[in-house]
């Protein structure tokens, strides 16, 4: 399995199925990324993105991969395959430039299959928000209303700062629950948020998501680093961007199927 930038002899061992619901993988990004797992995206996403994805902003090293951005340019990897219920986790450290986002997330929509709803589960670091991890679930039917279930988690309570420490973080996605977790400063796993598919009792609790909006379709796994376009939407998320260059370092990304 070929590594981009250098041969697989310097990379990790990766197993990926060719069918829709792919198997376990772990990429430690040694001297680049595994091209059997990932594709580097090019082009623009439109607003609120203020940048176009470019492959030359993916910077390999012996131990990991840095995704960079500059004014008008950003970087993203997306998986070649689609993944179902399971754990998505990784280790990363981000710069501290306002108006930028560093992400680990799953995504699918009508762009993958006509008529499919937009379904997304997010881990996002936004310096404009401070030392927090932004967790989110997104749902939108094609041509329908956008909905999201957002919550910011203060990392300082776990003895961590993603701008100073490598943050090991992930989420566990199942048919009725999504649990976000991290490993604290002492190396202990801590659950930081859990949401549930509504139980059908006619009352939607604060930690429940309507059944119609629950992410059920196999999705791509993505990591990226981007900045906003300073539109009204972007000033809400990810905040005002002032043109500075930035980076996020990824030590590994792993998917563990259920």
CSV table of C-alpha atoms in Angstrom, one decimal:
chain,number,residue,atom,x,y,z
A,1,UNK,CA,0.0,0.0,0.0
A,2,UNK,CA,1.7,3.1,-1.2
A,3,UNK,CA,2.6,6.1,1.0
A,4,UNK,CA,2.4,9.5,-0.6
A,5,UNK,CA,5.8,11.3,-0.3
A,6,UNK,CA,7.7,8.0,0.5
A,7,UNK,CA,7.4,4.3,0.1
A,8,UNK,CA,5.3,2.1,2.4
A,9,UNK,CA,8.5,0.7,3.9
A,10,UNK,CA,8.6,3.8,6.1
A,11,UNK,CA,4.9,3.8,6.7
A,12,UNK,CA,2.4,2.0,8.9
A,13,UNK,CA,0.5,-1.2,8.1
A,14,UNK,CA,-3.0,-0.4,7.0
A,15,UNK,CA,-6.0,-2.7,6.2
A,16,UNK,CA,-8.9,-1.3,4.2
A,17,UNK,CA,-11.7,-3.1,2.5
A,18,UNK,CA,-12.8,-2.1,-1.0
A,19,UNK,CA,-16.6,-2.3,-0.2
A,20,UNK,CA,-18.7,0.5,1.2
A,21,UNK,CA,-18.3,-0.3,4.9
A,22,UNK,CA,-14.5,-0.4,5.3
A,23,UNK,CA,-12.5,-2.2,7.9
A,24,UNK,CA,-10.1,-1.1,10.6
A,25,UNK,CA,-7.2,1.3,9.8
A,26,UNK,CA,-4.6,3.3,11.6
A,27,UNK,CA,-2.4,5.8,9.7
A,28,UNK,CA,0.5,7.2,11.8
A,29,UNK,CA,1.4,9.6,8.9
A,30,UNK,CA,5.1,8.6,8.9
A,31,UNK,CA,6.6,10.5,6.0
A,32,UNK,CA,3.1,11.3,4.6
A,33,UNK,CA,-0.3,9.7,4.3
A,34,UNK,CA,-1.4,6.3,3.1
A,35,UNK,CA,-2.9,6.9,-0.4
A,36,UNK,CA,-4.9,3.7,-0.1
A,37,UNK,CA,-6.8,5.4,2.8
A,38,UNK,CA,-6.8,9.1,2.0
A,39,UNK,CA,-7.1,11.5,-0.9
A,40,UNK,CA,-5.8,15.1,-0.6
A,41,UNK,CA,-8.6,17.4,-1.7
A,42,UNK,CA,-8.3,20.4,-4.0
A,43,UNK,CA,-10.6,23.2,-4.8
A,44,UNK,CA,-13.1,25.4,-2.8
A,45,UNK,CA,-16.0,24.5,-0.6
A,46,UNK,CA,-17.6,28.0,-0.9
A,47,UNK,CA,-18.8,30.1,2.0
A,48,UNK,CA,-17.9,30.2,4.9
A,49,UNK,CA,-14.6,28.8,3.8
A,50,UNK,CA,-12.3,31.6,2.8
A,51,UNK,CA,-9.7,29.3,1.2
A,52,UNK,CA,-9.2,26.7,-1.5
A,53,UNK,CA,-7.7,23.3,-0.6
A,54,UNK,CA,-4.2,22.7,-1.9
A,55,UNK,CA,-2.0,19.6,-1.8
A,56,UNK,CA,1.2,21.5,-1.3
A,57,UNK,CA,0.1,22.5,2.2
A,58,UNK,CA,0.4,18.9,3.4
A,59,UNK,CA,3.8,18.7,5.1
A,60,UNK,CA,5.2,15.3,6.0
A,61,UNK,CA,7.7,14.4,8.7
A,62,UNK,CA,9.1,11.3,10.2
A,63,UNK,CA,6.5,11.1,12.9
A,64,UNK,CA,3.4,12.8,11.6
A,65,UNK,CA,1.7,15.1,9.1
A,66,UNK,CA,1.2,18.9,9.3
A,67,UNK,CA,-1.8,20.5,7.5
A,68,UNK,CA,-1.1,24.2,6.9
A,69,UNK,CA,-3.0,27.2,5.8
A,70,UNK,CA,-2.3,30.7,4.4
A,71,UNK,CA,-4.6,33.4,3.4
A,72,UNK,CA,-6.7,32.0,0.6
A,73,UNK,CA,-5.3,28.5,0.9
A,74,UNK,CA,-6.0,25.5,3.2
A,75,UNK,CA,-5.7,21.7,3.4
A,76,UNK,CA,-7.8,18.6,3.8
A,77,UNK,CA,-7.6,14.8,3.6
A,78,UNK,CA,-10.7,12.7,3.0
A,79,UNK,CA,-11.0,9.0,3.2
A,80,UNK,CA,-11.3,7.0,0.0
A,81,UNK,CA,-13.9,4.7,1.6
A,82,UNK,CA,-17.0,5.0,3.7
A,83,UNK,CA,-17.2,3.9,7.3
A,84,UNK,CA,-20.0,2.9,9.6
A,85,UNK,CA,-20.5,2.7,13.3
A,86,UNK,CA,-17.3,2.6,15.3
A,87,UNK,CA,-14.6,4.7,16.9
A,88,UNK,CA,-12.9,7.5,15.1
A,89,UNK,CA,-9.9,8.8,17.0
A,90,UNK,CA,-6.6,10.6,16.6
A,91,UNK,CA,-3.9,12.8,18.2
A,92,UNK,CA,-3.3,16.4,17.2
A,93,UNK,CA,-2.0,19.8,18.2
A,94,UNK,CA,-3.1,23.1,16.7
A,95,UNK,CA,-1.8,26.6,16.3
A,96,UNK,CA,-3.5,29.6,17.8
A,97,UNK,CA,-4.7,31.7,14.9
A,98,UNK,CA,-8.2,33.3,15.3
A,99,UNK,CA,-10.6,32.5,12.5
A,100,UNK,CA,-9.2,29.0,11.8
A,101,UNK,CA,-10.6,25.5,12.3
A,102,UNK,CA,-8.8,22.1,12.8
A,103,UNK,CA,-11.1,19.1,12.5
A,104,UNK,CA,-11.6,15.3,12.7
A,105,UNK,CA,-15.0,14.4,11.5
A,106,UNK,CA,-17.3,12.1,9.5
A,107,UNK,CA,-19.4,13.4,6.6
A,108,UNK,CA,-21.8,12.2,3.9
A,109,UNK,CA,-24.5,13.9,2.0
A,110,UNK,CA,-26.4,14.1,-1.3
A,111,UNK,CA,-23.0,14.7,-3.0
A,112,UNK,CA,-22.2,11.1,-2.2
A,113,UNK,CA,-25.7,9.7,-3.0
A,114,UNK,CA,-28.6,11.6,-4.5
A,115,UNK,CA,-31.3,12.2,-2.0
A,116,UNK,CA,-29.1,11.3,1.0
A,117,UNK,CA,-29.2,13.8,3.9
A,118,UNK,CA,-26.2,15.7,5.1
A,119,UNK,CA,-24.9,13.8,8.2
A,120,UNK,CA,-21.8,14.8,10.1
A,121,UNK,CA,-20.2,14.2,13.5
A,122,UNK,CA,-17.5,16.7,14.5
A,123,UNK,CA,-14.5,17.3,16.6
A,124,UNK,CA,-13.2,20.8,16.0
A,125,UNK,CA,-10.6,23.1,17.5
A,126,UNK,CA,-11.3,26.9,17.0
A,127,UNK,CA,-8.8,29.3,18.5
A,128,UNK,CA,-11.5,32.0,18.4
A,129,UNK,CA,-13.4,30.0,21.1
A,130,UNK,CA,-10.3,29.5,23.3
A,131,UNK,CA,-9.1,26.2,24.8
A,132,UNK,CA,-12.3,24.2,24.0
A,133,UNK,CA,-13.2,21.3,21.8
A,134,UNK,CA,-16.3,22.0,19.7
A,135,UNK,CA,-18.5,18.9,19.4
A,136,UNK,CA,-21.3,18.8,16.9
A,137,UNK,CA,-23.8,16.6,15.0
A,138,UNK,CA,-25.2,18.0,11.8
A,139,UNK,CA,-28.3,17.0,9.8
A,140,UNK,CA,-29.9,18.4,6.7
A,141,UNK,CA,-32.1,16.7,4.2
A,142,UNK,CA,-31.4,17.6,0.6
A,143,UNK,CA,-33.2,20.9,0.0
A,144,UNK,CA,-34.3,21.0,3.6
A,145,UNK,CA,-33.5,22.7,6.9
A,146,UNK,CA,-30.1,22.7,8.4
A,147,UNK,CA,-29.9,21.5,12.1
A,148,UNK,CA,-27.0,21.1,14.5
A,149,UNK,CA,-26.5,20.0,18.0
A,150,UNK,CA,-23.4,21.8,19.3
A,151,UNK,CA,-21.5,21.8,22.6
A,152,UNK,CA,-18.2,23.3,23.6
A,153,UNK,CA,-16.1,21.4,26.1
A,154,UNK,CA,-13.5,23.2,28.2
A,155,UNK,CA,-10.2,21.3,28.0
A,156,UNK,CA,-8.5,22.9,31.0
A,157,UNK,CA,-10.6,20.8,33.3
A,158,UNK,CA,-8.7,17.8,32.0
A,159,UNK,CA,-5.3,19.5,32.4
A,160,UNK,CA,-4.9,20.0,28.6
A,161,UNK,CA,-4.4,22.8,26.1
A,162,UNK,CA,-4.5,21.8,22.5
A,163,UNK,CA,-2.2,24.7,21.6
A,164,UNK,CA,0.5,23.3,23.9
A,165,UNK,CA,-0.2,19.6,24.3
A,166,UNK,CA,-0.9,16.7,21.9
A,167,UNK,CA,-4.6,16.0,22.3
A,168,UNK,CA,-5.7,12.4,21.9
A,169,UNK,CA,-9.4,12.5,21.2
A,170,UNK,CA,-12.2,10.7,19.4
A,171,UNK,CA,-15.8,9.7,19.3
A,172,UNK,CA,-17.6,6.3,19.4
A,173,UNK,CA,-20.6,6.2,17.1
A,174,UNK,CA,-23.3,3.6,17.4
A,175,UNK,CA,-27.0,3.1,16.4
A,176,UNK,CA,-28.2,4.9,19.5
A,177,UNK,CA,-25.4,6.9,21.0
A,178,UNK,CA,-22.4,9.1,20.1
A,179,UNK,CA,-19.8,9.4,22.9
A,180,UNK,CA,-16.9,11.9,22.6
A,181,UNK,CA,-13.9,11.1,24.7
A,182,UNK,CA,-10.3,12.2,25.3
A,183,UNK,CA,-7.2,11.1,27.3
A,184,UNK,CA,-6.5,13.6,30.1
A,185,UNK,CA,-3.1,14.9,31.3
A,186,UNK,CA,-2.6,11.7,33.3
A,187,UNK,CA,-3.4,9.4,30.3
A,188,UNK,CA,-6.9,8.4,31.6
A,189,UNK,CA,-9.8,8.1,29.2
A,190,UNK,CA,-12.5,10.6,30.0
A,191,UNK,CA,-16.0,10.8,28.4
A,192,UNK,CA,-16.6,14.5,27.6
A,193,UNK,CA,-20.1,14.3,26.0
A,194,UNK,CA,-22.7,11.7,25.0
A,195,UNK,CA,-25.8,12.2,22.9
A,196,UNK,CA,-28.5,9.6,22.3
A,197,UNK,CA,-31.0,8.8,19.7
A,198,UNK,CA,-34.5,9.8,21.0
A,199,UNK,CA,-36.1,6.9,22.9
A,200,UNK,CA,-39.6,7.5,21.5
A,201,UNK,CA,-41.3,8.5,24.8
A,202,UNK,CA,-42.6,11.8,23.2
A,203,UNK,CA,-40.1,14.0,25.1
A,204,UNK,CA,-36.8,15.1,23.6
A,205,UNK,CA,-34.3,15.4,26.3
A,206,UNK,CA,-31.4,17.9,26.2
A,207,UNK,CA,-28.9,15.1,25.4
A,208,UNK,CA,-31.1,13.5,22.7
A,209,UNK,CA,-31.3,13.9,18.9
A,210,UNK,CA,-34.5,13.2,17.0
A,211,UNK,CA,-34.6,9.8,15.4
A,212,UNK,CA,-35.0,11.2,11.9
A,213,UNK,CA,-31.7,13.2,12.3
A,214,UNK,CA,-29.6,10.4,13.7
A,215,UNK,CA,-26.5,9.7,11.4
A,216,UNK,CA,-27.1,6.2,9.9
A,217,UNK,CA,-25.3,6.2,6.6
A,218,UNK,CA,-21.7,5.1,6.1
A,219,UNK,CA,-19.6,8.2,5.9
A,220,UNK,CA,-16.2,9.5,4.9
A,221,UNK,CA,-13.6,10.4,7.5
A,222,UNK,CA,-12.0,13.7,7.1
A,223,UNK,CA,-9.3,15.9,8.7
A,224,UNK,CA,-8.7,19.5,7.7
A,225,UNK,CA,-7.4,23.0,8.5
A,226,UNK,CA,-9.2,26.0,7.1
A,227,UNK,CA,-10.1,29.6,7.7
A,228,UNK,CA,-13.3,31.6,7.3
A,229,UNK,CA,-14.2,34.2,4.7
A,230,UNK,CA,-15.2,36.9,7.3
A,231,UNK,CA,-18.8,36.7,6.1
A,232,UNK,CA,-21.6,37.1,8.6
A,233,UNK,CA,-21.8,33.3,8.8
A,234,UNK,CA,-18.0,32.9,9.2
A,235,UNK,CA,-17.9,35.6,11.9
A,236,UNK,CA,-20.1,33.3,13.9
A,237,UNK,CA,-18.1,30.2,13.0
A,238,UNK,CA,-15.1,30.1,12.9
A,239,UNK,CA,-14.7,33.8,13.9
A,240,UNK,CA,-12.9,36.7,12.3
A,241,UNK,CA,-9.8,35.8,10.4
A,242,UNK,CA,-6.9,38.3,10.1
A,243,UNK,CA,-4.8,36.7,7.4
A,244,UNK,CA,-2.1,34.9,9.4
A,245,UNK,CA,-0.7,31.5,8.4
A,246,UNK,CA,-1.4,28.6,10.7
A,247,UNK,CA,-1.0,24.8,11.1
A,248,UNK,CA,-2.3,21.7,12.7
A,249,UNK,CA,-0.2,18.6,13.4
A,250,UNK,CA,-1.7,15.1,13.2
A,251,UNK,CA,0.2,12.3,14.9
A,252,UNK,CA,-2.3,9.5,13.8
A,253,UNK,CA,-5.9,8.8,12.8
A,254,UNK,CA,-7.5,5.5,13.6
A,255,UNK,CA,-10.9,3.9,12.8
A,256,UNK,CA,-12.1,0.9,14.9
A,257,UNK,CA,-15.3,-0.7,13.5
A,258,UNK,CA,-18.0,-2.1,15.8
